[in-house]
Amino acid sequence: MTDEVLQLASEVGDTWTIVRVAIDEGDDMDAGVVSLSRKAPRRRAVVSTRWPTLLVALVAGALVLSGCGDDKGDDASKPSAKDTLPRTYETPEGKVAFSEGGDTVTIETPEGKSLLINGRLPDDFPDGFPILKGAKIQTSSVQPKSDSIVQTTRYFVELGGAEAYEQYLDLLVAAGYRLGEKTRVDDGPAGFDGSITFKGEGDRSKQSGLVSVSLNKAQVQVSVTLTILK
């Protein structure tokens, strides 16, 4: 598992929750994860399409079975044996282990331990890094690399795309970051897409990254990717 981990969650009715997770391999989104849970509480499994087809079928099949039983007489708060999935898999890249606790899914691979976090910032998110007022955080991820840690956070904000973008131009500088390449495509109410690269200075010299602002389903979404050198 390399490069940035992305996560997009959506609610489907009152019965199912679908969570999609993908690994960004540059221009090719050749890896993806899907999990299903039936009612509360959530039981999440993760499958990478980059891994063998047999593994994908195994977990996908188990997910389907977990929702096919008769609700009568079942205690929804207690997963049955058929809801229990293997948590360690052998892949071409080595052994991959999954564990879940609270709002965090831990993915442990030969490259290190990655975290997928629902609804909040990572515990070690840099103090003082600007997050816009009123942010509704969707997901965060923490991925270790040999010489750095990459944190990616996505959130919605009740601002226009241009307004969110302009605020980041000012807030990043005020927080001690030097701005790099900037792109911006503004189609007004029809759409907005902008990005800002940045590099920390002084006490923040080990930090760099990218802020992206886009219009997503009539909502403005902000994505912050921070690379922190070890």
mmCIF file of C-alpha atoms in Angstrom:
data_model
loop_
_atom_site.group_PDB
_atom_site.id
_atom_site.type_symbol
_atom_site.label_atom_id
_atom_site.label_comp_id
_atom_site.label_asym_id
_atom_site.label_seq_id
_atom_site.Cartn_x
_atom_site.Cartn_y
_atom_site.Cartn_z
ATOM 1 C CA MET A 1 0.000 0.000 0.000
ATOM 2 C CA THR A 2 1.693 3.155 -1.162
ATOM 3 C CA ASP A 3 0.846 6.795 -1.694
ATOM 4 C CA GLU A 4 -2.113 8.689 -0.360
ATOM 5 C CA VAL A 5 -5.054 6.869 1.208
ATOM 6 C CA LEU A 6 -8.413 8.360 0.306
ATOM 7 C CA GLN A 7 -11.784 7.727 1.837
ATOM 8 C CA LEU A 8 -15.318 8.719 0.775
ATOM 9 C CA ALA A 9 -18.335 7.795 2.904
ATOM 10 C CA SER A 10 -22.047 8.028 2.061
ATOM 11 C CA GLU A 11 -25.211 6.937 3.842
ATOM 12 C CA VAL A 12 -27.747 4.805 1.972
ATOM 13 C CA GLY A 13 -31.162 4.769 3.628
ATOM 14 C CA ASP A 14 -31.512 3.569 7.204
ATOM 15 C CA THR A 15 -30.345 0.023 6.570
ATOM 16 C CA TRP A 16 -26.892 0.112 4.992
ATOM 17 C CA THR A 17 -23.780 2.193 5.322
ATOM 18 C CA ILE A 18 -21.336 2.027 2.421
ATOM 19 C CA VAL A 19 -17.741 3.178 2.851
ATOM 20 C CA ARG A 20 -15.333 3.422 -0.053
ATOM 21 C CA VAL A 21 -11.593 3.680 0.443
ATOM 22 C CA ALA A 22 -9.074 3.940 -2.374
ATOM 23 C CA ILE A 23 -5.345 4.277 -2.679
ATOM 24 C CA ASP A 24 -4.243 7.041 -5.031
ATOM 25 C CA GLU A 25 -1.577 5.756 -7.420
ATOM 26 C CA GLY A 26 -1.096 9.030 -9.264
ATOM 27 C CA ASP A 27 -3.347 9.163 -12.301
ATOM 28 C CA ASP A 28 -4.448 5.542 -11.930
ATOM 29 C CA MET A 29 -6.965 4.638 -9.251
ATOM 30 C CA ASP A 30 -6.156 0.951 -9.457
ATOM 31 C CA ALA A 31 -6.905 0.056 -5.862
ATOM 32 C CA GLY A 32 -10.136 0.339 -3.932
ATOM 33 C CA VAL A 33 -11.857 -0.701 -0.780
ATOM 34 C CA VAL A 34 -15.542 -1.240 -0.061
ATOM 35 C CA SER A 35 -17.176 -2.006 3.245
ATOM 36 C CA LEU A 36 -20.815 -2.608 4.157
ATOM 37 C CA SER A 37 -22.493 -2.581 7.525
ATOM 38 C CA ARG A 38 -26.097 -3.472 8.342
ATOM 39 C CA LYS A 39 -27.788 -1.087 10.767
ATOM 40 C CA ALA A 40 -25.961 -0.179 13.973
ATOM 41 C CA PRO A 41 -23.372 -0.869 15.202
ATOM 42 C CA ARG A 42 -20.950 -0.718 12.291
ATOM 43 C CA ARG A 43 -18.921 -3.765 11.346
ATOM 44 C CA ARG A 44 -16.373 -2.765 8.753
ATOM 45 C CA ALA A 45 -14.197 -4.896 6.525
ATOM 46 C CA VAL A 46 -11.706 -3.679 3.981
ATOM 47 C CA VAL A 47 -10.907 -5.208 0.610
ATOM 48 C CA SER A 48 -8.268 -4.035 -1.858
ATOM 49 C CA THR A 49 -8.917 -4.728 -5.522
ATOM 50 C CA ARG A 50 -5.181 -4.645 -5.975
ATOM 51 C CA TRP A 51 -4.964 -7.970 -4.167
ATOM 52 C CA PRO A 52 -5.887 -11.440 -5.491
ATOM 53 C CA THR A 53 -9.417 -11.926 -6.799
ATOM 54 C CA LEU A 54 -9.925 -14.775 -4.319
ATOM 55 C CA LEU A 55 -9.372 -12.411 -1.396
ATOM 56 C CA VAL A 56 -11.802 -9.862 -2.821
ATOM 57 C CA ALA A 57 -14.447 -12.554 -3.315
ATOM 58 C CA LEU A 58 -13.901 -13.949 0.183
ATOM 59 C CA VAL A 59 -14.520 -10.696 2.003
ATOM 60 C CA ALA A 60 -17.220 -9.439 -0.357
ATOM 61 C CA GLY A 61 -19.090 -12.720 0.055
ATOM 62 C CA ALA A 62 -18.843 -12.569 3.814
ATOM 63 C CA LEU A 63 -20.206 -9.029 3.762
ATOM 64 C CA VAL A 64 -23.220 -10.131 1.761
ATOM 65 C CA LEU A 65 -23.878 -13.031 4.126
ATOM 66 C CA SER A 66 -23.742 -10.715 7.114
ATOM 67 C CA GLY A 67 -26.827 -8.916 5.838
ATOM 68 C CA CYS A 68 -28.864 -11.881 4.647
ATOM 69 C CA GLY A 69 -30.092 -13.355 7.917
ATOM 70 C CA ASP A 70 -33.551 -12.991 9.410
ATOM 71 C CA ASP A 71 -33.647 -9.971 11.703
ATOM 72 C CA LYS A 72 -36.193 -11.699 13.959
ATOM 73 C CA GLY A 73 -34.579 -13.139 17.022
ATOM 74 C CA ASP A 74 -31.156 -11.689 16.178
ATOM 75 C CA ASP A 75 -29.453 -9.307 18.553
ATOM 76 C CA ALA A 76 -28.143 -6.578 16.226
ATOM 77 C CA SER A 77 -25.635 -5.472 18.843
ATOM 78 C CA LYS A 78 -23.884 -8.875 18.831
ATOM 79 C CA PRO A 79 -22.194 -9.939 15.577
ATOM 80 C CA SER A 80 -22.782 -13.607 14.820
ATOM 81 C CA ALA A 81 -20.122 -16.028 13.584
ATOM 82 C CA LYS A 82 -21.052 -15.340 9.987
ATOM 83 C CA ASP A 83 -20.329 -11.621 10.559
ATOM 84 C CA THR A 84 -16.778 -12.308 11.709
ATOM 85 C CA LEU A 85 -14.207 -11.833 8.942
ATOM 86 C CA PRO A 86 -10.576 -12.915 8.827
ATOM 87 C CA ARG A 87 -8.408 -10.010 9.899
ATOM 88 C CA THR A 88 -5.095 -11.112 8.396
ATOM 89 C CA TYR A 89 -4.491 -11.754 4.693
ATOM 90 C CA GLU A 90 -1.570 -12.972 2.636
ATOM 91 C CA THR A 91 -1.054 -10.798 -0.464
ATOM 92 C CA PRO A 92 1.661 -10.552 -3.135
ATOM 93 C CA GLU A 93 3.063 -7.650 -1.114
ATOM 94 C CA GLY A 94 3.160 -9.642 2.123
ATOM 95 C CA LYS A 95 0.882 -10.100 5.106
ATOM 96 C CA VAL A 96 -1.778 -7.426 5.696
ATOM 97 C CA ALA A 97 -3.624 -7.155 9.014
ATOM 98 C CA PHE A 98 -6.725 -5.104 9.851
ATOM 99 C CA SER A 99 -8.012 -4.072 13.251
ATOM 100 C CA GLU A 100 -10.728 -1.682 14.354
ATOM 101 C CA GLY A 101 -11.162 0.336 17.502
ATOM 102 C CA GLY A 102 -13.647 3.138 18.016
ATOM 103 C CA ASP A 103 -13.466 5.462 15.021
ATOM 104 C CA THR A 104 -10.147 4.121 13.709
ATOM 105 C CA VAL A 105 -9.258 1.282 11.358
ATOM 106 C CA THR A 106 -5.612 0.199 11.496
ATOM 107 C CA ILE A 107 -4.030 -1.377 8.415
ATOM 108 C CA GLU A 108 -0.656 -2.995 9.060
ATOM 109 C CA THR A 109 1.481 -3.939 6.046
ATOM 110 C CA PRO A 110 5.178 -4.730 5.508
ATOM 111 C CA GLU A 111 5.650 -0.988 4.882
ATOM 112 C CA GLY A 112 4.249 0.026 8.252
ATOM 113 C CA LYS A 113 1.012 0.881 9.972
ATOM 114 C CA SER A 114 -1.624 3.123 8.354
ATOM 115 C CA LEU A 115 -4.709 4.551 10.036
ATOM 116 C CA LEU A 116 -8.124 5.426 8.613
ATOM 117 C CA ILE A 117 -10.046 7.735 10.942
ATOM 118 C CA ASN A 118 -13.706 8.729 10.707
ATOM 119 C CA GLY A 119 -14.901 12.200 11.598
ATOM 120 C CA ARG A 120 -11.868 13.787 13.242
ATOM 121 C CA LEU A 121 -8.291 14.946 12.788
ATOM 122 C CA PRO A 122 -5.374 12.599 13.525
ATOM 123 C CA ASP A 123 -4.102 12.769 17.097
ATOM 124 C CA ASP A 124 -0.743 14.170 15.951
ATOM 125 C CA PHE A 125 -2.128 16.702 13.462
ATOM 126 C CA PRO A 126 0.229 19.725 13.570
ATOM 127 C CA ASP A 127 -0.831 22.400 16.054
ATOM 128 C CA GLY A 128 -1.755 25.649 14.390
ATOM 129 C CA PHE A 129 -2.291 24.263 10.900
ATOM 130 C CA PRO A 130 -5.324 26.127 9.525
ATOM 131 C CA ILE A 131 -8.631 24.278 9.314
ATOM 132 C CA LEU A 132 -11.473 26.523 8.178
ATOM 133 C CA LYS A 133 -14.145 27.553 10.665
ATOM 134 C CA GLY A 134 -17.212 25.321 10.634
ATOM 135 C CA ALA A 135 -15.363 22.374 9.083
ATOM 136 C CA LYS A 136 -17.284 19.077 9.034
ATOM 137 C CA ILE A 137 -14.518 16.501 8.908
ATOM 138 C CA GLN A 138 -15.256 13.384 6.890
ATOM 139 C CA THR A 139 -12.141 11.259 7.138
ATOM 140 C CA SER A 140 -8.457 11.406 7.901
ATOM 141 C CA SER A 141 -5.657 9.000 7.148
ATOM 142 C CA VAL A 142 -2.138 8.581 8.481
ATOM 143 C CA GLN A 143 0.373 6.673 6.360
ATOM 144 C CA PRO A 144 4.013 6.069 7.293
ATOM 145 C CA LYS A 145 6.788 6.154 4.718
ATOM 146 C CA SER A 146 10.482 5.447 5.104
ATOM 147 C CA ASP A 147 11.415 9.073 5.755
ATOM 148 C CA SER A 148 8.095 10.784 6.457
ATOM 149 C CA ILE A 149 4.482 10.524 7.576
ATOM 150 C CA VAL A 150 1.662 11.540 5.234
ATOM 151 C CA GLN A 151 -1.594 12.799 6.718
ATOM 152 C CA THR A 152 -4.649 13.412 4.552
ATOM 153 C CA THR A 153 -7.816 15.051 5.877
ATOM 154 C CA ARG A 154 -11.015 15.775 3.965
ATOM 155 C CA TYR A 155 -13.827 17.985 5.161
ATOM 156 C CA PHE A 156 -16.844 19.966 3.989
ATOM 157 C CA VAL A 157 -17.275 23.636 4.750
ATOM 158 C CA GLU A 158 -20.238 25.972 4.322
ATOM 159 C CA LEU A 159 -18.366 28.508 2.211
ATOM 160 C CA GLY A 160 -18.106 29.187 -1.480
ATOM 161 C CA GLY A 161 -15.181 27.563 -3.246
ATOM 162 C CA ALA A 162 -13.514 30.878 -4.031
ATOM 163 C CA GLU A 163 -13.954 32.095 -0.453
ATOM 164 C CA ALA A 164 -12.431 28.933 1.025
ATOM 165 C CA TYR A 165 -9.527 29.138 -1.421
ATOM 166 C CA GLU A 166 -8.839 32.807 -0.666
ATOM 167 C CA GLN A 167 -8.918 32.156 3.072
ATOM 168 C CA TYR A 168 -6.262 29.470 2.728
ATOM 169 C CA LEU A 169 -4.003 31.816 0.775
ATOM 170 C CA ASP A 170 -3.957 34.109 3.810
ATOM 171 C CA LEU A 171 -4.135 31.519 6.598
ATOM 172 C CA LEU A 172 -1.232 29.405 5.349
ATOM 173 C CA VAL A 173 1.093 32.405 5.223
ATOM 174 C CA ALA A 174 -0.055 33.573 8.666
ATOM 175 C CA ALA A 175 0.632 30.086 10.085
ATOM 176 C CA GLY A 176 4.240 30.050 8.836
ATOM 177 C CA TYR A 177 4.054 28.379 5.432
ATOM 178 C CA ARG A 178 5.528 29.597 2.161
ATOM 179 C CA LEU A 179 3.167 29.240 -0.796
ATOM 180 C CA GLY A 180 4.267 27.417 -3.924
ATOM 181 C CA GLU A 181 2.325 26.516 -7.050
ATOM 182 C CA LYS A 182 -1.286 27.686 -7.186
ATOM 183 C CA THR A 183 -4.031 26.627 -9.604
ATOM 184 C CA ARG A 184 -7.602 27.843 -9.821
ATOM 185 C CA VAL A 185 -10.583 27.181 -12.089
ATOM 186 C CA ASP A 186 -13.683 29.144 -11.077
ATOM 187 C CA ASP A 187 -16.950 28.542 -12.904
ATOM 188 C CA GLY A 188 -19.027 30.359 -10.311
ATOM 189 C CA PRO A 189 -22.006 28.403 -8.929
ATOM 190 C CA ALA A 190 -21.388 25.671 -11.521
ATOM 191 C CA GLY A 191 -18.065 24.582 -10.101
ATOM 192 C CA PHE A 192 -14.747 25.434 -8.479
ATOM 193 C CA ASP A 193 -11.416 23.644 -8.412
ATOM 194 C CA GLY A 194 -8.272 25.058 -6.858
ATOM 195 C CA SER A 195 -5.058 23.863 -5.248
ATOM 196 C CA ILE A 196 -2.196 25.390 -3.279
ATOM 197 C CA THR A 197 1.159 23.787 -2.516
ATOM 198 C CA PHE A 198 3.013 24.943 0.589
ATOM 199 C CA LYS A 199 6.262 24.471 2.506
ATOM 200 C CA GLY A 200 6.776 25.198 6.175
ATOM 201 C CA GLU A 201 9.386 27.635 7.423
ATOM 202 C CA GLY A 202 11.195 27.898 10.759
ATOM 203 C CA ASP A 203 9.681 25.469 13.265
ATOM 204 C CA ARG A 204 7.522 24.068 10.455
ATOM 205 C CA SER A 205 10.396 23.393 8.051
ATOM 206 C CA LYS A 206 9.726 19.631 8.077
ATOM 207 C CA GLN A 207 6.166 20.134 6.855
ATOM 208 C CA SER A 208 4.967 20.512 3.277
ATOM 209 C CA GLY A 209 1.909 19.585 1.313
ATOM 210 C CA LEU A 210 -1.132 20.481 -0.720
ATOM 211 C CA VAL A 211 -4.525 22.057 -0.047
ATOM 212 C CA SER A 212 -7.254 21.362 -2.605
ATOM 213 C CA VAL A 213 -10.661 23.041 -2.729
ATOM 214 C CA SER A 214 -13.417 21.692 -4.957
ATOM 215 C CA LEU A 215 -17.169 21.734 -5.411
ATOM 216 C CA ASN A 216 -18.456 18.236 -4.656
ATOM 217 C CA LYS A 217 -22.194 17.519 -5.008
ATOM 218 C CA ALA A 218 -23.121 21.147 -4.326
ATOM 219 C CA GLN A 219 -20.824 21.223 -1.275
ATOM 220 C CA VAL A 220 -17.361 22.694 -1.012
ATOM 221 C CA GLN A 221 -14.844 20.028 -0.044
ATOM 222 C CA VAL A 222 -11.359 20.780 1.250
ATOM 223 C CA SER A 223 -8.569 18.209 1.143
ATOM 224 C CA VAL A 224 -5.384 18.784 3.146
ATOM 225 C CA THR A 225 -2.382 16.536 2.495
ATOM 226 C CA LEU A 226 0.532 17.068 4.882
ATOM 227 C CA THR A 227 3.925 15.424 4.503
ATOM 228 C CA ILE A 228 5.937 15.563 7.722
ATOM 229 C CA LEU A 229 9.603 14.546 7.577
ATOM 230 C CA LYS A 230 10.831 12.286 10.367
#
